[in-house]
CSV table of C-alpha atoms in Angstrom, one decimal:
chain,number,residue,atom,x,y,z
U,12,UNK,CA,44.0,54.6,-94.3
U,13,UNK,CA,46.1,54.5,-90.7
U,14,UNK,CA,44.9,58.2,-90.3
U,15,UNK,CA,41.3,57.8,-90.8
U,16,UNK,CA,41.2,54.6,-88.0
U,17,UNK,CA,44.2,54.5,-85.7
U,18,UNK,CA,41.6,53.6,-82.4
U,19,UNK,CA,40.1,50.8,-84.7
U,20,UNK,CA,43.6,49.3,-86.1
U,21,UNK,CA,44.6,49.7,-81.7
U,22,UNK,CA,41.8,47.7,-81.0
U,23,UNK,CA,41.7,45.2,-84.1
U,24,UNK,CA,45.7,44.7,-82.9
U,25,UNK,CA,45.2,43.5,-78.7
U,26,UNK,CA,42.0,41.9,-80.0
U,27,UNK,CA,44.4,39.4,-81.8
U,28,UNK,CA,47.0,39.5,-78.7
U,29,UNK,CA,44.5,38.7,-76.7
U,30,UNK,CA,42.5,36.4,-79.2
U,31,UNK,CA,47.0,34.1,-78.9
U,32,UNK,CA,47.2,34.2,-76.0
U,33,UNK,CA,44.1,32.2,-75.4
U,34,UNK,CA,42.2,35.1,-73.0
U,35,UNK,CA,38.8,34.6,-73.1
U,36,UNK,CA,37.5,36.3,-70.2
U,37,UNK,CA,39.4,40.3,-71.4
U,38,UNK,CA,37.8,39.8,-75.2
U,39,UNK,CA,34.7,39.9,-73.8
U,40,UNK,CA,35.2,42.9,-71.2
U,41,UNK,CA,36.8,45.0,-74.0
U,42,UNK,CA,34.1,43.7,-76.2
U,43,UNK,CA,31.5,44.8,-73.5
U,44,UNK,CA,33.8,48.1,-73.1
U,45,UNK,CA,34.5,49.3,-76.5
U,46,UNK,CA,32.2,47.4,-78.3
U,47,UNK,CA,32.6,46.3,-82.5
U,48,UNK,CA,31.4,48.5,-85.3
U,49,UNK,CA,31.4,48.8,-89.0
U,50,UNK,CA,34.8,50.1,-88.9
U,51,UNK,CA,36.0,47.5,-87.1
U,52,UNK,CA,38.8,45.6,-88.7
U,53,UNK,CA,38.2,42.5,-88.6
U,54,UNK,CA,40.0,40.5,-91.2
U,55,UNK,CA,44.1,39.7,-90.4
U,56,UNK,CA,44.7,39.8,-94.2
U,57,UNK,CA,43.3,43.7,-93.7
U,58,UNK,CA,44.8,44.6,-90.6
U,59,UNK,CA,48.9,43.8,-92.2
U,60,UNK,CA,47.5,45.0,-95.1
U,61,UNK,CA,47.0,47.9,-92.9
U,62,UNK,CA,50.2,47.7,-90.7
U,63,UNK,CA,52.3,46.7,-94.4
U,64,UNK,CA,53.5,43.9,-92.6
U,65,UNK,CA,53.2,40.9,-95.5
U,66,UNK,CA,57.4,41.4,-96.1
U,67,UNK,CA,58.4,40.6,-93.0
U,68,UNK,CA,54.4,38.2,-92.2
U,69,UNK,CA,56.6,36.2,-95.5
U,70,UNK,CA,59.4,35.6,-92.8
U,71,UNK,CA,60.0,34.3,-89.9
U,72,UNK,CA,58.0,35.7,-87.0
U,73,UNK,CA,59.6,38.6,-85.0
U,74,UNK,CA,59.2,38.7,-81.1
U,75,UNK,CA,60.6,42.7,-80.0
U,76,UNK,CA,63.4,42.0,-77.1
U,77,UNK,CA,63.2,40.9,-74.5
U,78,UNK,CA,64.1,41.8,-71.0
U,79,UNK,CA,68.0,40.5,-69.4
U,80,UNK,CA,67.0,36.9,-67.2
U,81,UNK,CA,68.0,37.6,-63.5
U,82,UNK,CA,69.9,35.3,-61.8
U,83,UNK,CA,70.0,36.3,-58.4
U,84,UNK,CA,72.8,34.5,-56.2
U,85,UNK,CA,74.8,37.4,-53.5
U,86,UNK,CA,73.7,40.9,-55.3
U,87,UNK,CA,74.7,44.2,-54.0
U,88,UNK,CA,75.2,47.7,-54.2
U,89,UNK,CA,77.8,48.9,-56.4
U,90,UNK,CA,79.3,52.4,-55.9
U,91,UNK,CA,77.0,55.9,-54.8
U,92,UNK,CA,77.6,57.3,-58.0
U,93,UNK,CA,76.4,54.3,-60.6
U,94,UNK,CA,72.5,54.1,-59.2
U,95,UNK,CA,72.3,50.3,-60.3
U,96,UNK,CA,73.3,47.0,-59.2
U,97,UNK,CA,75.1,43.5,-59.8
U,98,UNK,CA,74.3,40.0,-59.6
U,99,UNK,CA,76.5,37.0,-59.9
U,100,UNK,CA,76.7,33.8,-60.5
U,101,UNK,CA,77.5,30.2,-57.9
U,102,UNK,CA,80.8,30.6,-59.3
U,103,UNK,CA,81.5,34.1,-58.9
U,104,UNK,CA,80.5,35.1,-63.0
U,105,UNK,CA,79.4,38.9,-63.7
U,106,UNK,CA,76.1,37.3,-64.4
U,107,UNK,CA,73.9,41.3,-64.2
U,108,UNK,CA,75.1,44.4,-64.5
U,109,UNK,CA,72.4,47.9,-64.0
U,110,UNK,CA,70.0,50.0,-65.9
U,111,UNK,CA,72.8,52.3,-67.3
U,112,UNK,CA,74.0,51.2,-70.6
U,113,UNK,CA,77.6,51.3,-70.4
U,114,UNK,CA,76.6,48.0,-67.8
U,115,UNK,CA,75.4,45.9,-70.5
U,116,UNK,CA,76.4,42.5,-71.0
U,117,UNK,CA,77.0,43.4,-74.4
U,118,UNK,CA,79.8,45.1,-76.2
U,119,UNK,CA,78.5,49.4,-76.0
U,120,UNK,CA,79.2,50.6,-79.1
U,121,UNK,CA,78.4,54.1,-80.5
U,122,UNK,CA,76.7,51.3,-83.1
U,123,UNK,CA,74.7,50.1,-80.1
U,124,UNK,CA,74.4,53.3,-78.3
U,125,UNK,CA,72.1,54.8,-81.4
U,126,UNK,CA,70.5,51.0,-82.1
U,127,UNK,CA,69.8,51.4,-78.4
U,128,UNK,CA,68.3,54.4,-78.0
U,129,UNK,CA,65.7,53.3,-81.2
U,130,UNK,CA,64.1,50.9,-79.5
U,131,UNK,CA,63.6,53.6,-76.2
U,132,UNK,CA,62.0,55.0,-78.6
U,133,UNK,CA,59.6,53.6,-80.5
U,134,UNK,CA,58.6,52.4,-77.7
U,135,UNK,CA,60.6,48.8,-77.7
U,136,UNK,CA,62.0,47.2,-73.5
U,137,UNK,CA,65.3,47.9,-73.8
U,138,UNK,CA,68.2,45.1,-73.2
U,139,UNK,CA,70.8,43.5,-75.6
U,140,UNK,CA,68.9,41.8,-78.7
U,141,UNK,CA,69.9,39.7,-81.6
U,142,UNK,CA,70.2,42.4,-84.6
U,143,UNK,CA,66.8,42.1,-87.1
U,144,UNK,CA,65.3,43.6,-90.0
U,145,UNK,CA,63.4,47.0,-88.8
U,146,UNK,CA,59.7,46.6,-88.3
U,147,UNK,CA,57.3,49.6,-88.2
U,148,UNK,CA,57.2,52.1,-85.0
U,149,UNK,CA,53.3,51.2,-84.7
U,150,UNK,CA,53.3,47.0,-84.1
U,151,UNK,CA,56.3,48.0,-80.8
U,152,UNK,CA,53.8,51.1,-80.2
U,153,UNK,CA,50.6,48.7,-80.7
U,154,UNK,CA,52.3,45.6,-78.6
U,155,UNK,CA,53.1,48.4,-75.1
U,156,UNK,CA,49.1,49.3,-75.6
U,157,UNK,CA,48.0,45.9,-75.1
U,158,UNK,CA,50.5,44.8,-73.1
U,159,UNK,CA,49.5,47.5,-70.4
U,160,UNK,CA,45.4,47.0,-71.0
U,161,UNK,CA,47.0,44.0,-69.4
U,162,UNK,CA,48.6,44.8,-67.2
U,163,UNK,CA,45.3,47.4,-65.4
U,164,UNK,CA,42.8,44.4,-66.3
U,165,UNK,CA,44.2,42.1,-63.8
U,166,UNK,CA,45.3,45.0,-61.9
U,167,UNK,CA,42.1,47.0,-61.2
U,168,UNK,CA,39.6,45.5,-63.6
U,169,UNK,CA,39.8,47.9,-66.5
U,170,UNK,CA,42.0,48.9,-68.2
U,171,UNK,CA,39.8,52.3,-67.9
U,172,UNK,CA,40.5,52.5,-64.0
U,173,UNK,CA,43.3,54.2,-62.4
U,174,UNK,CA,45.4,53.2,-59.4
U,175,UNK,CA,44.4,54.8,-56.5
U,176,UNK,CA,46.8,58.8,-55.4
U,177,UNK,CA,47.6,55.8,-51.8
U,178,UNK,CA,49.5,53.3,-54.1
U,179,UNK,CA,51.0,55.7,-56.3
U,180,UNK,CA,51.9,57.8,-53.8
U,181,UNK,CA,53.7,54.6,-51.6
U,182,UNK,CA,57.0,53.5,-52.0
U,183,UNK,CA,60.0,51.1,-49.9
U,184,UNK,CA,61.6,54.0,-46.9
U,185,UNK,CA,62.6,52.7,-44.1
U,186,UNK,CA,62.0,54.5,-40.2
U,187,UNK,CA,63.8,56.0,-38.6
U,188,UNK,CA,62.6,55.6,-35.1
U,189,UNK,CA,65.8,54.1,-33.6
U,190,UNK,CA,63.8,50.8,-32.3
U,191,UNK,CA,62.3,50.3,-35.5
U,192,UNK,CA,64.8,50.9,-38.3
U,193,UNK,CA,64.3,47.7,-39.6
U,194,UNK,CA,60.4,48.9,-40.4
U,195,UNK,CA,59.1,49.7,-43.5
U,196,UNK,CA,56.5,52.8,-43.5
U,197,UNK,CA,53.5,52.5,-45.0
U,198,UNK,CA,52.1,56.6,-45.7
U,199,UNK,CA,48.5,55.9,-46.1
U,200,UNK,CA,46.0,52.9,-46.1
U,201,UNK,CA,45.1,50.0,-49.3
U,202,UNK,CA,49.0,48.8,-50.4
U,203,UNK,CA,49.4,46.9,-46.7
U,204,UNK,CA,49.6,43.6,-48.2
U,205,UNK,CA,52.9,44.1,-50.2
U,206,UNK,CA,54.4,46.1,-47.7
U,207,UNK,CA,53.5,43.6,-45.5
U,208,UNK,CA,55.1,40.5,-47.9
U,209,UNK,CA,58.2,42.7,-48.6
U,210,UNK,CA,58.7,44.1,-44.6
U,211,UNK,CA,58.8,39.9,-44.1
U,212,UNK,CA,61.2,39.1,-46.4
U,213,UNK,CA,63.4,41.9,-45.3
U,214,UNK,CA,63.5,40.9,-42.0
U,215,UNK,CA,64.8,37.1,-42.8
U,216,UNK,CA,68.0,38.9,-45.1
U,217,UNK,CA,68.8,40.8,-42.5
U,218,UNK,CA,67.9,38.6,-39.2
U,219,UNK,CA,69.5,35.6,-40.6
U,220,UNK,CA,71.1,35.8,-43.9
U,221,UNK,CA,73.1,38.7,-43.7
U,222,UNK,CA,75.8,39.6,-41.3
U,223,UNK,CA,76.0,43.4,-40.2
U,224,UNK,CA,79.7,44.0,-39.0
U,225,UNK,CA,79.5,47.8,-37.8
U,226,UNK,CA,76.3,46.1,-35.7
U,227,UNK,CA,76.6,42.6,-34.4
U,228,UNK,CA,74.9,43.5,-31.4
U,229,UNK,CA,71.3,44.0,-31.9
U,230,UNK,CA,70.2,43.0,-35.9
U,231,UNK,CA,67.0,44.8,-35.5
U,232,UNK,CA,68.7,48.2,-35.1
U,233,UNK,CA,70.5,48.0,-38.6
U,234,UNK,CA,73.1,49.7,-40.2
U,235,UNK,CA,71.8,52.3,-43.8
U,236,UNK,CA,73.1,50.8,-45.6
U,237,UNK,CA,72.4,46.6,-44.1
U,238,UNK,CA,68.9,47.7,-44.2
U,239,UNK,CA,69.0,48.7,-48.1
U,240,UNK,CA,70.6,45.6,-48.9
U,241,UNK,CA,68.4,43.3,-47.6
U,242,UNK,CA,65.5,45.3,-48.5
U,243,UNK,CA,67.0,44.4,-52.3
U,244,UNK,CA,68.4,41.5,-52.0
U,245,UNK,CA,63.9,40.9,-49.8
U,246,UNK,CA,62.8,42.1,-54.0
U,247,UNK,CA,65.6,40.0,-56.2
U,248,UNK,CA,64.2,37.0,-53.5
U,249,UNK,CA,60.6,38.2,-54.6
U,250,UNK,CA,60.7,39.0,-57.8
U,251,UNK,CA,63.0,35.4,-58.8
U,252,UNK,CA,60.2,33.1,-57.2
U,253,UNK,CA,57.7,34.5,-59.2
U,254,UNK,CA,60.0,34.7,-62.4
U,255,UNK,CA,60.0,30.4,-61.1
U,256,UNK,CA,63.0,31.1,-60.7
U,257,UNK,CA,64.1,31.4,-64.1
U,258,UNK,CA,63.9,35.1,-65.1
U,259,UNK,CA,63.3,37.8,-63.6
U,260,UNK,CA,61.3,41.1,-65.2
U,261,UNK,CA,62.1,44.7,-63.4
U,262,UNK,CA,59.6,48.0,-64.1
U,263,UNK,CA,61.3,51.0,-63.4
U,264,UNK,CA,59.4,54.1,-64.0
U,265,UNK,CA,61.2,56.4,-66.5
U,266,UNK,CA,59.4,60.0,-66.6
U,267,UNK,CA,59.0,59.6,-70.5
U,268,UNK,CA,56.2,58.9,-72.7
U,269,UNK,CA,57.4,55.3,-74.6
U,270,UNK,CA,53.6,55.8,-75.9
U,271,UNK,CA,51.1,57.4,-76.6
U,272,UNK,CA,47.2,56.1,-74.6
U,273,UNK,CA,44.9,55.3,-77.6
U,274,UNK,CA,41.8,54.1,-77.7
U,275,UNK,CA,39.9,52.1,-74.8
U,276,UNK,CA,43.1,53.3,-72.1
U,277,UNK,CA,43.0,56.0,-69.4
U,278,UNK,CA,45.8,57.5,-69.0
U,279,UNK,CA,47.2,58.7,-65.4
U,280,UNK,CA,51.0,59.0,-66.4
U,281,UNK,CA,51.8,55.9,-65.1
U,282,UNK,CA,52.7,53.2,-66.5
U,283,UNK,CA,53.1,54.6,-70.6
U,284,UNK,CA,56.0,55.8,-68.6
U,285,UNK,CA,57.6,52.5,-67.4
U,286,UNK,CA,60.1,50.3,-69.1
U,287,UNK,CA,62.0,47.3,-68.6
U,288,UNK,CA,65.4,46.7,-67.2
U,289,UNK,CA,68.1,44.6,-65.8
U,290,UNK,CA,67.8,45.0,-62.1
U,291,UNK,CA,67.1,48.7,-59.7
U,292,UNK,CA,66.7,49.3,-56.0
U,293,UNK,CA,62.9,50.6,-54.8
U,294,UNK,CA,64.1,52.6,-51.9
U,295,UNK,CA,62.5,55.7,-53.0
U,296,UNK,CA,59.1,58.1,-51.5
U,297,UNK,CA,57.0,57.5,-54.6
U,298,UNK,CA,55.8,54.6,-56.8
U,299,UNK,CA,57.6,52.2,-55.6
U,300,UNK,CA,54.9,49.7,-54.2
U,301,UNK,CA,53.8,49.9,-57.8
U,302,UNK,CA,56.1,49.3,-59.6
U,303,UNK,CA,56.9,46.3,-57.6
U,304,UNK,CA,53.4,44.8,-58.3
U,305,UNK,CA,53.5,45.2,-61.6
U,306,UNK,CA,57.8,43.8,-61.5
U,307,UNK,CA,56.2,40.3,-59.6
U,308,UNK,CA,53.7,40.1,-62.3
U,309,UNK,CA,55.8,40.4,-65.4
U,310,UNK,CA,58.1,38.0,-64.4
U,311,UNK,CA,55.5,35.6,-63.6
U,312,UNK,CA,53.3,36.8,-67.2
U,313,UNK,CA,50.0,37.8,-66.5
U,314,UNK,CA,49.1,34.4,-68.5
U,315,UNK,CA,50.1,32.4,-65.3
U,316,UNK,CA,48.7,35.1,-63.0
U,317,UNK,CA,45.4,34.8,-64.1
U,318,UNK,CA,46.2,30.4,-64.4
U,319,UNK,CA,47.1,31.0,-60.7
U,320,UNK,CA,43.7,31.9,-59.7
U,321,UNK,CA,40.5,30.3,-59.0
U,322,UNK,CA,38.1,33.2,-60.9
U,323,UNK,CA,41.1,34.4,-63.8
U,324,UNK,CA,38.9,37.6,-63.6
U,325,UNK,CA,39.7,38.5,-59.8
U,326,UNK,CA,42.2,41.8,-59.9
U,327,UNK,CA,44.9,42.3,-57.5
U,328,UNK,CA,44.6,45.9,-56.2
U,329,UNK,CA,40.9,45.5,-54.6
U,330,UNK,CA,37.9,47.2,-53.0
U,331,UNK,CA,39.0,49.6,-51.6
U,332,UNK,CA,43.0,49.8,-53.1
U,333,UNK,CA,43.3,46.6,-50.9
U,334,UNK,CA,45.7,43.7,-52.0
U,335,UNK,CA,43.6,41.1,-53.2
U,336,UNK,CA,44.5,37.1,-50.9
U,337,UNK,CA,46.0,36.3,-55.1
U,338,UNK,CA,48.4,39.7,-54.9
U,339,UNK,CA,50.3,37.9,-51.2
U,340,UNK,CA,50.4,34.8,-52.3
U,341,UNK,CA,52.3,35.9,-55.3
U,342,UNK,CA,54.8,37.7,-54.0
U,343,UNK,CA,55.5,35.4,-50.6
U,344,UNK,CA,55.7,32.4,-52.4
U,345,UNK,CA,55.5,32.5,-56.3
U,346,UNK,CA,52.0,32.6,-57.2
U,347,UNK,CA,49.2,34.8,-57.6
U,348,UNK,CA,46.7,31.3,-55.7
U,349,UNK,CA,43.4,32.4,-54.3
U,350,UNK,CA,43.7,29.8,-51.0
U,351,UNK,CA,46.1,29.7,-48.2
U,352,UNK,CA,45.4,26.2,-47.7
U,353,UNK,CA,48.0,23.3,-48.8
U,354,UNK,CA,48.3,22.1,-52.1
U,355,UNK,CA,44.6,22.0,-54.6
U,356,UNK,CA,41.5,21.1,-53.3
U,357,UNK,CA,39.1,19.4,-55.7
U,358,UNK,CA,35.1,20.5,-55.5
U,359,UNK,CA,32.2,18.6,-56.3
U,360,UNK,CA,29.8,20.9,-57.9
U,361,UNK,CA,27.2,18.2,-58.9
U,362,UNK,CA,26.4,17.3,-62.2
U,363,UNK,CA,29.3,15.0,-62.3
U,364,UNK,CA,31.1,18.9,-62.5
U,365,UNK,CA,34.7,19.4,-60.5
U,366,UNK,CA,35.7,23.2,-59.5
U,367,UNK,CA,39.8,23.2,-58.7
U,368,UNK,CA,40.5,25.0,-55.7
U,369,UNK,CA,44.4,25.8,-56.1
U,370,UNK,CA,46.2,26.8,-52.9
U,371,UNK,CA,49.1,27.5,-52.0
U,372,UNK,CA,52.1,24.4,-53.5
U,373,UNK,CA,55.3,24.3,-51.0
U,374,UNK,CA,56.7,25.0,-47.6
U,375,UNK,CA,57.5,29.1,-48.0
U,376,UNK,CA,59.9,30.7,-47.0
U,377,UNK,CA,58.0,33.7,-44.5
U,378,UNK,CA,54.8,32.8,-43.6
U,379,UNK,CA,51.3,33.6,-43.2
U,380,UNK,CA,48.4,34.2,-40.1
U,381,UNK,CA,45.2,34.9,-41.2
U,382,UNK,CA,41.5,36.2,-37.8
U,383,UNK,CA,39.5,34.9,-40.4
U,384,UNK,CA,41.0,31.3,-39.7
U,385,UNK,CA,39.8,32.3,-36.0
U,386,UNK,CA,36.1,32.7,-37.2
U,387,UNK,CA,36.6,29.3,-39.3
U,388,UNK,CA,35.6,31.5,-43.3
U,389,UNK,CA,39.3,29.2,-44.1
U,390,UNK,CA,42.4,27.9,-43.3
U,391,UNK,CA,45.8,28.3,-43.0
U,392,UNK,CA,47.6,25.3,-44.8
U,393,UNK,CA,51.0,24.7,-42.8
U,394,UNK,CA,53.4,25.7,-46.0
U,395,UNK,CA,52.1,29.1,-44.4
U,396,UNK,CA,51.3,28.4,-41.3
U,397,UNK,CA,54.7,27.0,-40.4
U,398,UNK,CA,58.0,28.8,-43.0
U,399,UNK,CA,61.0,27.7,-43.0
U,400,UNK,CA,61.6,31.0,-40.7
U,401,UNK,CA,59.8,32.9,-37.5
U,402,UNK,CA,58.4,35.9,-40.2
U,403,UNK,CA,55.0,35.8,-40.3
U,404,UNK,CA,52.2,38.5,-42.3
U,405,UNK,CA,49.4,38.3,-40.3
U,406,UNK,CA,46.1,39.3,-41.9
U,407,UNK,CA,43.5,40.8,-39.4
U,408,UNK,CA,40.7,43.2,-40.5
U,409,UNK,CA,41.7,44.6,-44.1
U,410,UNK,CA,44.9,44.9,-42.4
U,411,UNK,CA,48.0,43.2,-43.3
U,412,UNK,CA,51.8,43.2,-40.5
U,413,UNK,CA,54.0,42.1,-39.5
U,414,UNK,CA,55.0,39.1,-37.1
U,415,UNK,CA,58.8,37.8,-35.8
U,416,UNK,CA,60.7,36.2,-33.8
U,417,UNK,CA,64.5,35.8,-33.6
U,418,UNK,CA,64.8,32.0,-32.8
U,419,UNK,CA,63.6,29.2,-36.0
U,420,UNK,CA,64.2,27.1,-32.7
U,421,UNK,CA,60.2,28.9,-32.2
U,422,UNK,CA,58.9,27.1,-36.0
U,423,UNK,CA,59.7,23.1,-33.9
U,424,UNK,CA,59.5,23.7,-30.0
U,425,UNK,CA,55.6,22.5,-29.1
U,426,UNK,CA,56.2,22.4,-25.8
U,427,UNK,CA,53.6,23.6,-23.0
U,428,UNK,CA,55.6,26.1,-21.3
U,429,UNK,CA,58.0,27.0,-24.0
U,430,UNK,CA,59.9,30.6,-24.0
U,431,UNK,CA,60.2,32.7,-26.5
U,432,UNK,CA,60.6,36.0,-28.1
U,433,UNK,CA,58.0,37.9,-30.5
U,434,UNK,CA,57.4,41.6,-32.3
U,435,UNK,CA,55.3,42.9,-34.0
U,436,UNK,CA,55.2,46.4,-37.1
U,437,UNK,CA,52.8,47.9,-38.2
U,438,UNK,CA,53.9,49.9,-40.8
U,439,UNK,CA,51.2,52.0,-40.4
U,440,UNK,CA,49.9,52.7,-37.7
U,441,UNK,CA,52.3,55.0,-37.0
U,442,UNK,CA,55.5,52.7,-33.9
U,443,UNK,CA,57.6,54.6,-32.1
U,444,UNK,CA,58.7,51.9,-30.4
U,445,UNK,CA,59.7,48.6,-30.2
U,446,UNK,CA,56.5,46.2,-29.8
U,447,UNK,CA,58.1,42.5,-27.8
U,448,UNK,CA,54.7,40.9,-27.4
U,449,UNK,CA,54.9,38.4,-23.6
U,450,UNK,CA,51.9,36.8,-21.0
U,451,UNK,CA,52.5,39.8,-19.3
U,452,UNK,CA,51.6,42.4,-22.2
U,453,UNK,CA,47.7,42.6,-23.3
U,454,UNK,CA,47.5,42.4,-27.0
U,455,UNK,CA,45.9,43.7,-29.9
U,456,UNK,CA,42.4,41.1,-29.1
U,457,UNK,CA,42.9,40.6,-34.0
U,458,UNK,CA,45.9,39.9,-32.9
U,459,UNK,CA,45.5,38.1,-30.1
U,460,UNK,CA,43.6,36.3,-31.9
U,461,UNK,CA,45.5,35.6,-35.1
U,462,UNK,CA,48.9,34.4,-33.2
U,463,UNK,CA,46.6,31.9,-31.1
U,464,UNK,CA,45.4,30.1,-34.5
U,465,UNK,CA,49.0,30.0,-35.1
U,466,UNK,CA,50.7,28.8,-31.2
U,467,UNK,CA,47.7,27.8,-29.5
U,468,UNK,CA,49.1,28.2,-26.2
U,469,UNK,CA,52.8,28.1,-25.7
U,470,UNK,CA,53.6,30.8,-23.2
U,471,UNK,CA,54.8,34.1,-24.8
U,472,UNK,CA,59.0,35.4,-23.2
U,473,UNK,CA,57.7,36.6,-19.6
U,474,UNK,CA,59.5,40.2,-20.7
U,475,UNK,CA,57.5,44.0,-20.7
U,476,UNK,CA,57.1,44.9,-23.4
U,477,UNK,CA,58.4,47.9,-24.5
């Protein structure tokens, strides 16, 4: 009887889902936090009977709708009265339209509108679907519970943990300081690894891949429309890379609960109000940062994120709300690997056992430098140290910021005495003016040590910093 054992049914469904995904450690964690009892449902046949799924079980398995794939090429904003985006393929054919149901690829009729409303009410991820027999609402309800329990475990370590206020309140908004209009502002400590990574891709788009007809003189002072476009393109690239350049999933905060949390899930009004759509802009005052992380994990898939890690139980958000290296690597290179050296490394752990440490597989668009390398705690490989563009996320004293140059020649010139510009941006520092680094500048000691791990003693441009 469903009425007398909702919690046990939900627990059984979550365990079944985790079992089919091969997530044994997650099951063990769940068993520890929510031990099985005599009332637990451990028989699949019994579970099918409770959920009235026997007729469907005999047919071909029916899967819930998947979000439509996003193939980015040149996404662009649409008129202001439509909160949406459009993406085209290389031939200019429209592949993806906005979150607005009127822009779905499938023809919109009164029938499909009714079906979409019904799907959202049942808790499905919206999107065009083939005609299928009706499946009991309970199935979709528990699919959501299982998915978000998994999300919380991989992000926070437990489905009972909650996102800090610093994460919930952080969006992607730009500085209005005249010399820093390119900069994303961080409100509080914690999500800096995400913000710095996105900042790096925004700068790549702004400096090297887009043109601003209204401002060709100084690309570091973009118009509102240009910097918004660069943010959208940066997010598309990050998610597309996380999806192995095959698909992308975007999580959106709807403000409406799509399921009622039960069992071992602590509600905080965030994930239960999230669903996935085609694409959107994350330029919001709140939740944008968290939504990007969820989108990147879903685009990569929770299973692959765990496979990327040296230790599958590692979380993406660590102690005190800090971003782990796995999360930064997911955003920078599309894989949540635990290390920053090139490729994988095998270590002899004794008794004929080999421990595989996973590193960065390919040359990255945006680089990474770490103060830990100066102290010989880690070694940053060339895939991150010499990226395709002269932009680096810098890890110094548990904080992430951005270092960048304006000339790509910086990456290939190693002549002694070579002069070049380097700029530094820290979204958390309440920075009020442009910081241009040079030999005449007294660099912040930890930052200088990070820079020297990449640039040695090459000469910075001898102009005064502002």
